[in-house]
PDB file of C-alpha atoms in Angstrom:
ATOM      1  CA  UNK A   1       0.000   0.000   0.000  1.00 43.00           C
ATOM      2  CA  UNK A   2       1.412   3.606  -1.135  1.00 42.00           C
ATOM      3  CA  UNK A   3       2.554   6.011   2.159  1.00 42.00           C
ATOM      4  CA  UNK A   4       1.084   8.875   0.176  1.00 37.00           C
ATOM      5  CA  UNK A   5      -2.377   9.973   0.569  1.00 43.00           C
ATOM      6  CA  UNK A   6      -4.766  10.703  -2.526  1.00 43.00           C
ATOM      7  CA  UNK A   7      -4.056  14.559  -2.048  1.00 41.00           C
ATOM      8  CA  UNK A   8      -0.575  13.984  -1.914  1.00 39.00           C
ATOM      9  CA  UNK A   9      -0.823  11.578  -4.730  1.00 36.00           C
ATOM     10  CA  UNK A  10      -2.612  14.033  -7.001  1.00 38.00           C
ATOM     11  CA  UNK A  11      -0.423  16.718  -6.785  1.00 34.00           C
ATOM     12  CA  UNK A  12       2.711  15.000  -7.282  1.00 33.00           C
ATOM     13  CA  UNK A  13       4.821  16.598 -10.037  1.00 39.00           C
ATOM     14  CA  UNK A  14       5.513  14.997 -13.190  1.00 37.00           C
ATOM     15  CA  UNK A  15       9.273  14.654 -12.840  1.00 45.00           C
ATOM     16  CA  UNK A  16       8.569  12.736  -9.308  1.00 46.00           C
ATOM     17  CA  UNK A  17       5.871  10.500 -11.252  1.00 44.00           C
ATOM     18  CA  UNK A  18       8.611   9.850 -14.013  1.00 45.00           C
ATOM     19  CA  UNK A  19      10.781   8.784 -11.420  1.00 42.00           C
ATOM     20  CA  UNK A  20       8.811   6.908  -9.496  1.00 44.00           C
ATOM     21  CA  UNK A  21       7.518   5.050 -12.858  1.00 44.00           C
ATOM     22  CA  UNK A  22      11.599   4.429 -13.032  1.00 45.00           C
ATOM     23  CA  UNK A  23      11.996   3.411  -9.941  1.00 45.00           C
ATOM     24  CA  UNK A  24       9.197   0.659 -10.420  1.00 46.00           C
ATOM     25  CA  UNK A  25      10.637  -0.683 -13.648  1.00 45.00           C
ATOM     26  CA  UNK A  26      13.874  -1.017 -11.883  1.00 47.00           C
ATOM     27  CA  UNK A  27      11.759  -3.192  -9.498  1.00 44.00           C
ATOM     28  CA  UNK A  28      10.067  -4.707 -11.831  1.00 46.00           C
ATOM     29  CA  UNK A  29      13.691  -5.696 -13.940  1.00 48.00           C
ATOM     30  CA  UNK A  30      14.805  -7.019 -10.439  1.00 42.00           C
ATOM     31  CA  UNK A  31      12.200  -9.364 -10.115  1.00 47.00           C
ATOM     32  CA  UNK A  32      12.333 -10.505 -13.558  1.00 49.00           C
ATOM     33  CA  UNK A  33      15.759 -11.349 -13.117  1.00 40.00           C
ATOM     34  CA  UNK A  34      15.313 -13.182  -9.512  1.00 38.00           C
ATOM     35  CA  UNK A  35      12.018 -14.800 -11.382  1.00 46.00           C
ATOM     36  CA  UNK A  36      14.889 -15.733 -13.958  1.00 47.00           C
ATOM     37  CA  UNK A  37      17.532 -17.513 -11.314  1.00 42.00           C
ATOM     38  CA  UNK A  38      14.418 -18.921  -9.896  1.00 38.00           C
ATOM     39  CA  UNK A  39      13.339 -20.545 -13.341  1.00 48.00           C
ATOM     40  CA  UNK A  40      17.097 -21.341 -13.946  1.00 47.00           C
ATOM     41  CA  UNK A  41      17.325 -23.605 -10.034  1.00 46.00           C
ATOM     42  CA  UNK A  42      14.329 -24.715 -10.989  1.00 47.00           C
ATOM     43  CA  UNK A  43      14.796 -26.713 -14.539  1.00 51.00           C
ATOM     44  CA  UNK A  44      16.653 -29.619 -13.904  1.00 48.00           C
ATOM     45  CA  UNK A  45      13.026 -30.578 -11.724  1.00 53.00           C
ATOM     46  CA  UNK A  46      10.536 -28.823 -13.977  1.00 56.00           C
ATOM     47  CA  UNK A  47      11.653 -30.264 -17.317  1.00 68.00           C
ATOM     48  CA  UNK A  48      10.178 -33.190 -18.477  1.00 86.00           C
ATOM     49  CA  UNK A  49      11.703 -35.970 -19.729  1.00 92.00           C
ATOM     50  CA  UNK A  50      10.682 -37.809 -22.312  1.00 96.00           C
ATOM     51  CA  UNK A  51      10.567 -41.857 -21.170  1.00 97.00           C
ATOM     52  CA  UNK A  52      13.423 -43.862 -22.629  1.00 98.00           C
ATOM     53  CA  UNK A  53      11.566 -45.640 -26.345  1.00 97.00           C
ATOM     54  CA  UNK A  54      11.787 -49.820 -26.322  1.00 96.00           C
ATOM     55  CA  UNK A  55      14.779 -49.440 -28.618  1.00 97.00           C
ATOM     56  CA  UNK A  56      16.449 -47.463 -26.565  1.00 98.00           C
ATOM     57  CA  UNK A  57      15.854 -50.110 -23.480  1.00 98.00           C
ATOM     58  CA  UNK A  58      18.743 -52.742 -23.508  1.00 98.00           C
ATOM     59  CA  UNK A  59      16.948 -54.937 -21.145  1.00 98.00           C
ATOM     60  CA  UNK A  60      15.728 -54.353 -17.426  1.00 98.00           C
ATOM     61  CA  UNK A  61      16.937 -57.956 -15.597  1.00 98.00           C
ATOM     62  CA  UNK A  62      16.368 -58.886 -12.097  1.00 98.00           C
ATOM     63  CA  UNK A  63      18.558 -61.008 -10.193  1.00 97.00           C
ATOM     64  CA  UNK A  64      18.684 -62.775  -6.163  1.00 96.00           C
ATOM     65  CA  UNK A  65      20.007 -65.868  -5.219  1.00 93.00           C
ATOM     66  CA  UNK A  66      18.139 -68.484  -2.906  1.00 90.00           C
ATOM     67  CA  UNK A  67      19.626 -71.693  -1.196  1.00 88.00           C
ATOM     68  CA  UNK A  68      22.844 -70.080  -2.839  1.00 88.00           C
ATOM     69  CA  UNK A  69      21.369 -70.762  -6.406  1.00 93.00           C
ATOM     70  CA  UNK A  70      21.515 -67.521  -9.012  1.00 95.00           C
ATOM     71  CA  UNK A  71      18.108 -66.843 -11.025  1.00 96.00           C
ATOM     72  CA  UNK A  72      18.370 -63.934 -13.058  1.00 97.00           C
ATOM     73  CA  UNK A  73      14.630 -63.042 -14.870  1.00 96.00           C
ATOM     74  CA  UNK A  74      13.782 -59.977 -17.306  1.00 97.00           C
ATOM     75  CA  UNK A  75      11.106 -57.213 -15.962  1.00 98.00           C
ATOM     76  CA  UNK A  76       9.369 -54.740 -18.171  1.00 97.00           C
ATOM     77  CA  UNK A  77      10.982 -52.604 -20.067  1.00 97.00           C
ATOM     78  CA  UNK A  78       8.289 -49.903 -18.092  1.00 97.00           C
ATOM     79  CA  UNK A  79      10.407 -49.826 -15.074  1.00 98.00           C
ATOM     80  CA  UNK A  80      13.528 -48.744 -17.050  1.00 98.00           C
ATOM     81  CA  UNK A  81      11.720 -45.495 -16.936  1.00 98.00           C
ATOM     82  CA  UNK A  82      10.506 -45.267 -13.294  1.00 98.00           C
ATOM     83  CA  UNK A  83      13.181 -45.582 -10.180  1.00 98.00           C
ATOM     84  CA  UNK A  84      10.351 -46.393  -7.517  1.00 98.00           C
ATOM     85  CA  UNK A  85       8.431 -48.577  -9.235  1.00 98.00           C
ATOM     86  CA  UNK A  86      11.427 -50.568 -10.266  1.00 98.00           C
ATOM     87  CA  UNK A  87      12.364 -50.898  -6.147  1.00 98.00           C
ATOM     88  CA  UNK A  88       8.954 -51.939  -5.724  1.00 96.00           C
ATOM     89  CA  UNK A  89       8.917 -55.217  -8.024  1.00 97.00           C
ATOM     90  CA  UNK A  90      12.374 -55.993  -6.720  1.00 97.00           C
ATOM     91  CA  UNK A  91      10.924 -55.532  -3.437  1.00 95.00           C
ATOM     92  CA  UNK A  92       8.613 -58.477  -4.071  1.00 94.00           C
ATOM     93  CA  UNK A  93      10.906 -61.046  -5.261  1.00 94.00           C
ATOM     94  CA  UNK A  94      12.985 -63.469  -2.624  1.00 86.00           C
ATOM     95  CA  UNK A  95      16.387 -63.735  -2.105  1.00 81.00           C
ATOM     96  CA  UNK A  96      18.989 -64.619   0.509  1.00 78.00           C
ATOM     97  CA  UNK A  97      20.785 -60.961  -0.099  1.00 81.00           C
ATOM     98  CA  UNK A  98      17.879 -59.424  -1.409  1.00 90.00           C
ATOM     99  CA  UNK A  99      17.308 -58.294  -5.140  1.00 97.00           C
ATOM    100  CA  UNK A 100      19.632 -56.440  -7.869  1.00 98.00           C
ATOM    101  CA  UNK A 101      17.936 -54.784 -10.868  1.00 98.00           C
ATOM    102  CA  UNK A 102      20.399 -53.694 -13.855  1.00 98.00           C
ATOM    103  CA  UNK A 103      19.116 -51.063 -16.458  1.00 98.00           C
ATOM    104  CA  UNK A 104      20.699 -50.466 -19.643  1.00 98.00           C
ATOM    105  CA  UNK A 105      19.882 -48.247 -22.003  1.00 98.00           C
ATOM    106  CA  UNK A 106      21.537 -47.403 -25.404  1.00 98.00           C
ATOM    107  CA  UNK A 107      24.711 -49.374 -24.504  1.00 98.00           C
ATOM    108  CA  UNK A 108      25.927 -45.862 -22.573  1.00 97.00           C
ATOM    109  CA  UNK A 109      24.464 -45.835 -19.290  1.00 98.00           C
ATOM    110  CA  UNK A 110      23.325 -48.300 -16.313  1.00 98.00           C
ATOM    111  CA  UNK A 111      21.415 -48.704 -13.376  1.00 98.00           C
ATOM    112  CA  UNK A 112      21.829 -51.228 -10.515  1.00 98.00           C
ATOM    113  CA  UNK A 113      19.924 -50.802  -7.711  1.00 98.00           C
ATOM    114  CA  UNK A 114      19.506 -53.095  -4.843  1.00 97.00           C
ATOM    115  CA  UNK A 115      16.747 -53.818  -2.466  1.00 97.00           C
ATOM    116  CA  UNK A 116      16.883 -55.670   0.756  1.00 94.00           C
ATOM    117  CA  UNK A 117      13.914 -55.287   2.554  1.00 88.00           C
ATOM    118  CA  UNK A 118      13.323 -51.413   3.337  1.00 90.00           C
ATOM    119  CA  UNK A 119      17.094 -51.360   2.432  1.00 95.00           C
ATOM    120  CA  UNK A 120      18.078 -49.767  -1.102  1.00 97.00           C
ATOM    121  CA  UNK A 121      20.991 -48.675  -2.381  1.00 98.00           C
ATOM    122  CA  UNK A 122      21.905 -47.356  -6.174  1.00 98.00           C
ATOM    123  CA  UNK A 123      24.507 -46.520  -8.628  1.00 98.00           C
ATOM    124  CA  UNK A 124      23.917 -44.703 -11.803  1.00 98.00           C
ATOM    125  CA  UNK A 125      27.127 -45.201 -14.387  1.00 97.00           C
ATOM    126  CA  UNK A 126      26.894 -41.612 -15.421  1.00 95.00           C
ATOM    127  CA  UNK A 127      25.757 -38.385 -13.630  1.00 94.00           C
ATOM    128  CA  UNK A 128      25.152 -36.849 -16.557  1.00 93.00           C
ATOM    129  CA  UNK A 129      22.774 -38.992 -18.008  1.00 95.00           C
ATOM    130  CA  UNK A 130      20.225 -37.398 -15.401  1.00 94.00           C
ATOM    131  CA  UNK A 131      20.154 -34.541 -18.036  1.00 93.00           C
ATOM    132  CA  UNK A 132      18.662 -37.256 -20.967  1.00 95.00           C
ATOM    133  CA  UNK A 133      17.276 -40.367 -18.898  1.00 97.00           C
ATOM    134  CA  UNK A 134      13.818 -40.411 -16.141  1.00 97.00           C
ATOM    135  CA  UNK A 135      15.610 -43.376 -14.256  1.00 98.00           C
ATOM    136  CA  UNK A 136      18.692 -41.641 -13.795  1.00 97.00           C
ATOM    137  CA  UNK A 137      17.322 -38.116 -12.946  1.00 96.00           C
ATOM    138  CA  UNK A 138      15.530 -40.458 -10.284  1.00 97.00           C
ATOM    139  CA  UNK A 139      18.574 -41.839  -9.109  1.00 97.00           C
ATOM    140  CA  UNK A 140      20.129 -38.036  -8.683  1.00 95.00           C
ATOM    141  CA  UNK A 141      16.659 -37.276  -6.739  1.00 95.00           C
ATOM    142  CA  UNK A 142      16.657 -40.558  -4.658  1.00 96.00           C
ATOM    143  CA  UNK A 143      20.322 -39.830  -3.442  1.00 96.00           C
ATOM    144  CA  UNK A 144      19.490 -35.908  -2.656  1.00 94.00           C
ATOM    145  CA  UNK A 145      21.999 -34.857  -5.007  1.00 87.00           C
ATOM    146  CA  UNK A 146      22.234 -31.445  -6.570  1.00 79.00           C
ATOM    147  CA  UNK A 147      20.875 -30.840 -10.804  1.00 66.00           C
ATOM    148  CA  UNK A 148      24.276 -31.909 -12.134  1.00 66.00           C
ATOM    149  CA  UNK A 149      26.409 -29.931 -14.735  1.00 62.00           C
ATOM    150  CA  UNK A 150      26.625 -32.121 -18.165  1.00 55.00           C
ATOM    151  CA  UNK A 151      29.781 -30.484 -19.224  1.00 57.00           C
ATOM    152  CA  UNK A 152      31.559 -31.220 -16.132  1.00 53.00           C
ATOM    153  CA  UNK A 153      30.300 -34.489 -14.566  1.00 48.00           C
ATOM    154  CA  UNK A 154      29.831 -36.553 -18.108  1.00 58.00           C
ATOM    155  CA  UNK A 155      31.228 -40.089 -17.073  1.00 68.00           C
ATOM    156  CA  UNK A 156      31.448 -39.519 -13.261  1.00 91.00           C
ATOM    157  CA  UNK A 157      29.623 -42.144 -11.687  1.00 96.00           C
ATOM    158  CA  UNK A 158      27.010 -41.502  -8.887  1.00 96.00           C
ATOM    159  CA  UNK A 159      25.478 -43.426  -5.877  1.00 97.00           C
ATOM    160  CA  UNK A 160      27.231 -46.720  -4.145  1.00 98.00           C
ATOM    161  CA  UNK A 161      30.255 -48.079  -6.152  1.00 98.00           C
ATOM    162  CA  UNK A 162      30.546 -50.866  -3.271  1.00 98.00           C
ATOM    163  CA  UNK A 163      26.487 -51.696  -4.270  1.00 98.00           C
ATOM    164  CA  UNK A 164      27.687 -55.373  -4.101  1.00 97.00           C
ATOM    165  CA  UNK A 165      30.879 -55.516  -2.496  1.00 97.00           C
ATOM    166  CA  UNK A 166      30.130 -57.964  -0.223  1.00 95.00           C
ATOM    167  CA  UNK A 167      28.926 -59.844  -2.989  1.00 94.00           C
ATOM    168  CA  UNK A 168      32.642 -59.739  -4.759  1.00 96.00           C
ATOM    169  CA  UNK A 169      32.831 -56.841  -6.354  1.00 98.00           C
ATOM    170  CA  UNK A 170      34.755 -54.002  -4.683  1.00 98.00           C
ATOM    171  CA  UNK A 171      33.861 -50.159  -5.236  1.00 97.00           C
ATOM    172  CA  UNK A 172      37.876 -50.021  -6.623  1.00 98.00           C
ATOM    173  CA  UNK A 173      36.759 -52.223  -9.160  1.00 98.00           C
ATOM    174  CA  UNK A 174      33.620 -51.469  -9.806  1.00 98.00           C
ATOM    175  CA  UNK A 175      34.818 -48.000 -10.327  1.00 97.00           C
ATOM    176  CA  UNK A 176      37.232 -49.510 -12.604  1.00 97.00           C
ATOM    177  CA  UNK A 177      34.725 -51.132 -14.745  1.00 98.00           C
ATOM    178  CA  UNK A 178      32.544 -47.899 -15.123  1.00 97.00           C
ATOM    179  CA  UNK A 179      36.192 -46.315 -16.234  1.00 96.00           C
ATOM    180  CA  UNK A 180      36.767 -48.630 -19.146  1.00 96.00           C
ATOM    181  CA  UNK A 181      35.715 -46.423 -22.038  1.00 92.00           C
ATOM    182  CA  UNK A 182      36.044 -49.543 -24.452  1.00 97.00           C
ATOM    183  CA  UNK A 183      33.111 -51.298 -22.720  1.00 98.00           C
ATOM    184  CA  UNK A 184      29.385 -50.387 -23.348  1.00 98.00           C
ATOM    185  CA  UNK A 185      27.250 -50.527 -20.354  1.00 98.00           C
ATOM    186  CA  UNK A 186      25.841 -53.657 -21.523  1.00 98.00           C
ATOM    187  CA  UNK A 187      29.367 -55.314 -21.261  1.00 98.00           C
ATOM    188  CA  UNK A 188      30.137 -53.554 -18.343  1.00 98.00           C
ATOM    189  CA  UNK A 189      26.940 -54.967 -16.306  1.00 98.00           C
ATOM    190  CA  UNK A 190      28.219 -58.376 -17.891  1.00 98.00           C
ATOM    191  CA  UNK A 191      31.610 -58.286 -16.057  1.00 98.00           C
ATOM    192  CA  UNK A 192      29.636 -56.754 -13.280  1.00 98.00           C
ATOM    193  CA  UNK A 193      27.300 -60.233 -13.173  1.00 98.00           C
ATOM    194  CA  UNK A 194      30.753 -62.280 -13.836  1.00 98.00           C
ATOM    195  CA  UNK A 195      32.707 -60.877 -10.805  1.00 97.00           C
ATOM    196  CA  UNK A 196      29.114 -61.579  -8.772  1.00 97.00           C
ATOM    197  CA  UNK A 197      28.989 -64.922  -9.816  1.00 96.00           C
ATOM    198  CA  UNK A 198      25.761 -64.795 -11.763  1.00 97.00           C
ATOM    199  CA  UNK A 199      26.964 -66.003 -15.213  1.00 96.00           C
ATOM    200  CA  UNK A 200      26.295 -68.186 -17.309  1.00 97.00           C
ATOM    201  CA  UNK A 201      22.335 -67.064 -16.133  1.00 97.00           C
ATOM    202  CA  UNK A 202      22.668 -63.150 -16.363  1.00 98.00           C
ATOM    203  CA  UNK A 203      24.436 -63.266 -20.022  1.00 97.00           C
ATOM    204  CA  UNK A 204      21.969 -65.686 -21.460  1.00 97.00           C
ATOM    205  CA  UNK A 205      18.919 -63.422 -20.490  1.00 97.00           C
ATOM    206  CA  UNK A 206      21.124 -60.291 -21.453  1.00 98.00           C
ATOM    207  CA  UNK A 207      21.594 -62.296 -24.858  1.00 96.00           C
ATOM    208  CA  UNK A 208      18.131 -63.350 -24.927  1.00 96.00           C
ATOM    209  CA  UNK A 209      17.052 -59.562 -24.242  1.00 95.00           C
ATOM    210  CA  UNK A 210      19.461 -57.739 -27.083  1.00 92.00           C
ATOM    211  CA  UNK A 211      19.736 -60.582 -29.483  1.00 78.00           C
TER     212      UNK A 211
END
C-alpha cells in the first residue's frame, strides 16, 4: 500500500511521477531477473523428460540368489523409466541378499539398484545422463543430489560403487569397470554379473534380451 495519501498523490509533479515510474521498472527488472535464477534452479526438476523408447531399453533384468542358487529373470521394459516402481517389483521377489535390478539403455548408461527389505541402495554409471534419462534423474533425486552440470560431470559415476561388495565386487573395481571407455554398459553390467557370480544365467537373459 502507497505512504502517500490521494491529495498527496494528485499533486505530485511529473518529474517525481517519471521517477517513481523508473523506480518501479527497476523493481520490476529485479524481479524478472530473480524470477529468472528462480526458473534457472528450478529446470533440472521442472523439465520433463521424455521416457526412454523400447529401442532405446537394452533390457531391465532382475537377479537374487536363494539356497545359494543364481536366477536372473527380465522385468518390463516400463520400469527402465521409473526408479520407484522398479524398487517396488524388486521388493517383491525373494532372495537370501535381497534383489539387484540392472538397467541399460543405449549401450551408454546403467542402473543397478539393490533392495533388501526397506534397504536400497543405487549406482547410476553416469551423472550426466540425469540430463537425458527419467531413471537416472531419479537416481540423482533418490540420493538428494544437486541438478548436475553435463559439461563437467559426463562419465562420473554416482550413488554406491561398493552396491555389491560384499557380494565380490569391490567399489575399486567397480569403479574400474565404469572407467573402461572400451566397454558399453551392456558389457560392463556383464563383467559386473561375472565378478558376482551370476553367469552363465545373467548373459543368457542379457543375450536373450538384445539378441
Amino acid at each position: 500500500m502507497s505512504e502517500f495519501d490521494d491529495e498527496e498523490y494528485e499533486s505530485f509533479e511529473l518529474d517525481g511521477a517519471s521517477k517513481s515510474a523508473a523506480s518501479a521498472s527497476g523493481r520490476a527488472g529485479a524481479d524478472d531477473r530473480f524470477d529468472d535464477e528462480i526458473d534457472d534452479d528450478e529446470d533440472f526438476d521442472e523439465v520433463d523428460l521424455e521416457d526412454a523408447a523400447d529401442d532405446e531399453i537394452d533390457f531391465v533384468l532382475a537377479a537374487y540368489r536363494e539356497d545359494g542358487q543364481p536366477y536372473v529373470q527380465s522385468l518390463g521394459k516400463d520400469l527402465a523409466n521409473d526408479l520407484d516402481e522398479l524398487i517396488i517389483q524388486l521388493r517383491r521377489l525373494p532372495g537370501d541378499a535381497g534383489a539387484l535390478g540392472f538397467v541399460s539403455l543405449v549401450e551408454e548408461v546403467f542402473v543397478i539398484t539393490r533392495v533388501r527389505g526397506q534397504h536400497v541402495q543405487v549406482l547410476l554409471s553416469d551423472a550426466a545422463a540425469a540430463a537425458d534419462w527419467p531413471i537416472a534423474r531419479d537416481v540423482v533425486d533418490y540420493l538428494g543430489e544437486e541438478p548436475i552440470d553435463e559439461d563437467e560431470e559426463e562419465g562420473e559415476p554416482i550413488g554406491d560403487l561398493g552396491i555389491v561388495a560384499d557380494l565380490g565386487l569391490s567399489d575399486f573395481d567397480m569403479g574400474a569397470i565404469i572407467d573402461n571407455l572400451d566397454l558399453s554398459s551392456v558389457e560392463m553390467l556383464v563383467e559386473v554379473a561375472d565378478k558376482i557370480k551370476l553367469n552363465p544365467q545373467f548373459r543368457k537373459a542379457v543375450e536373450a534380451a538384445v539378441g
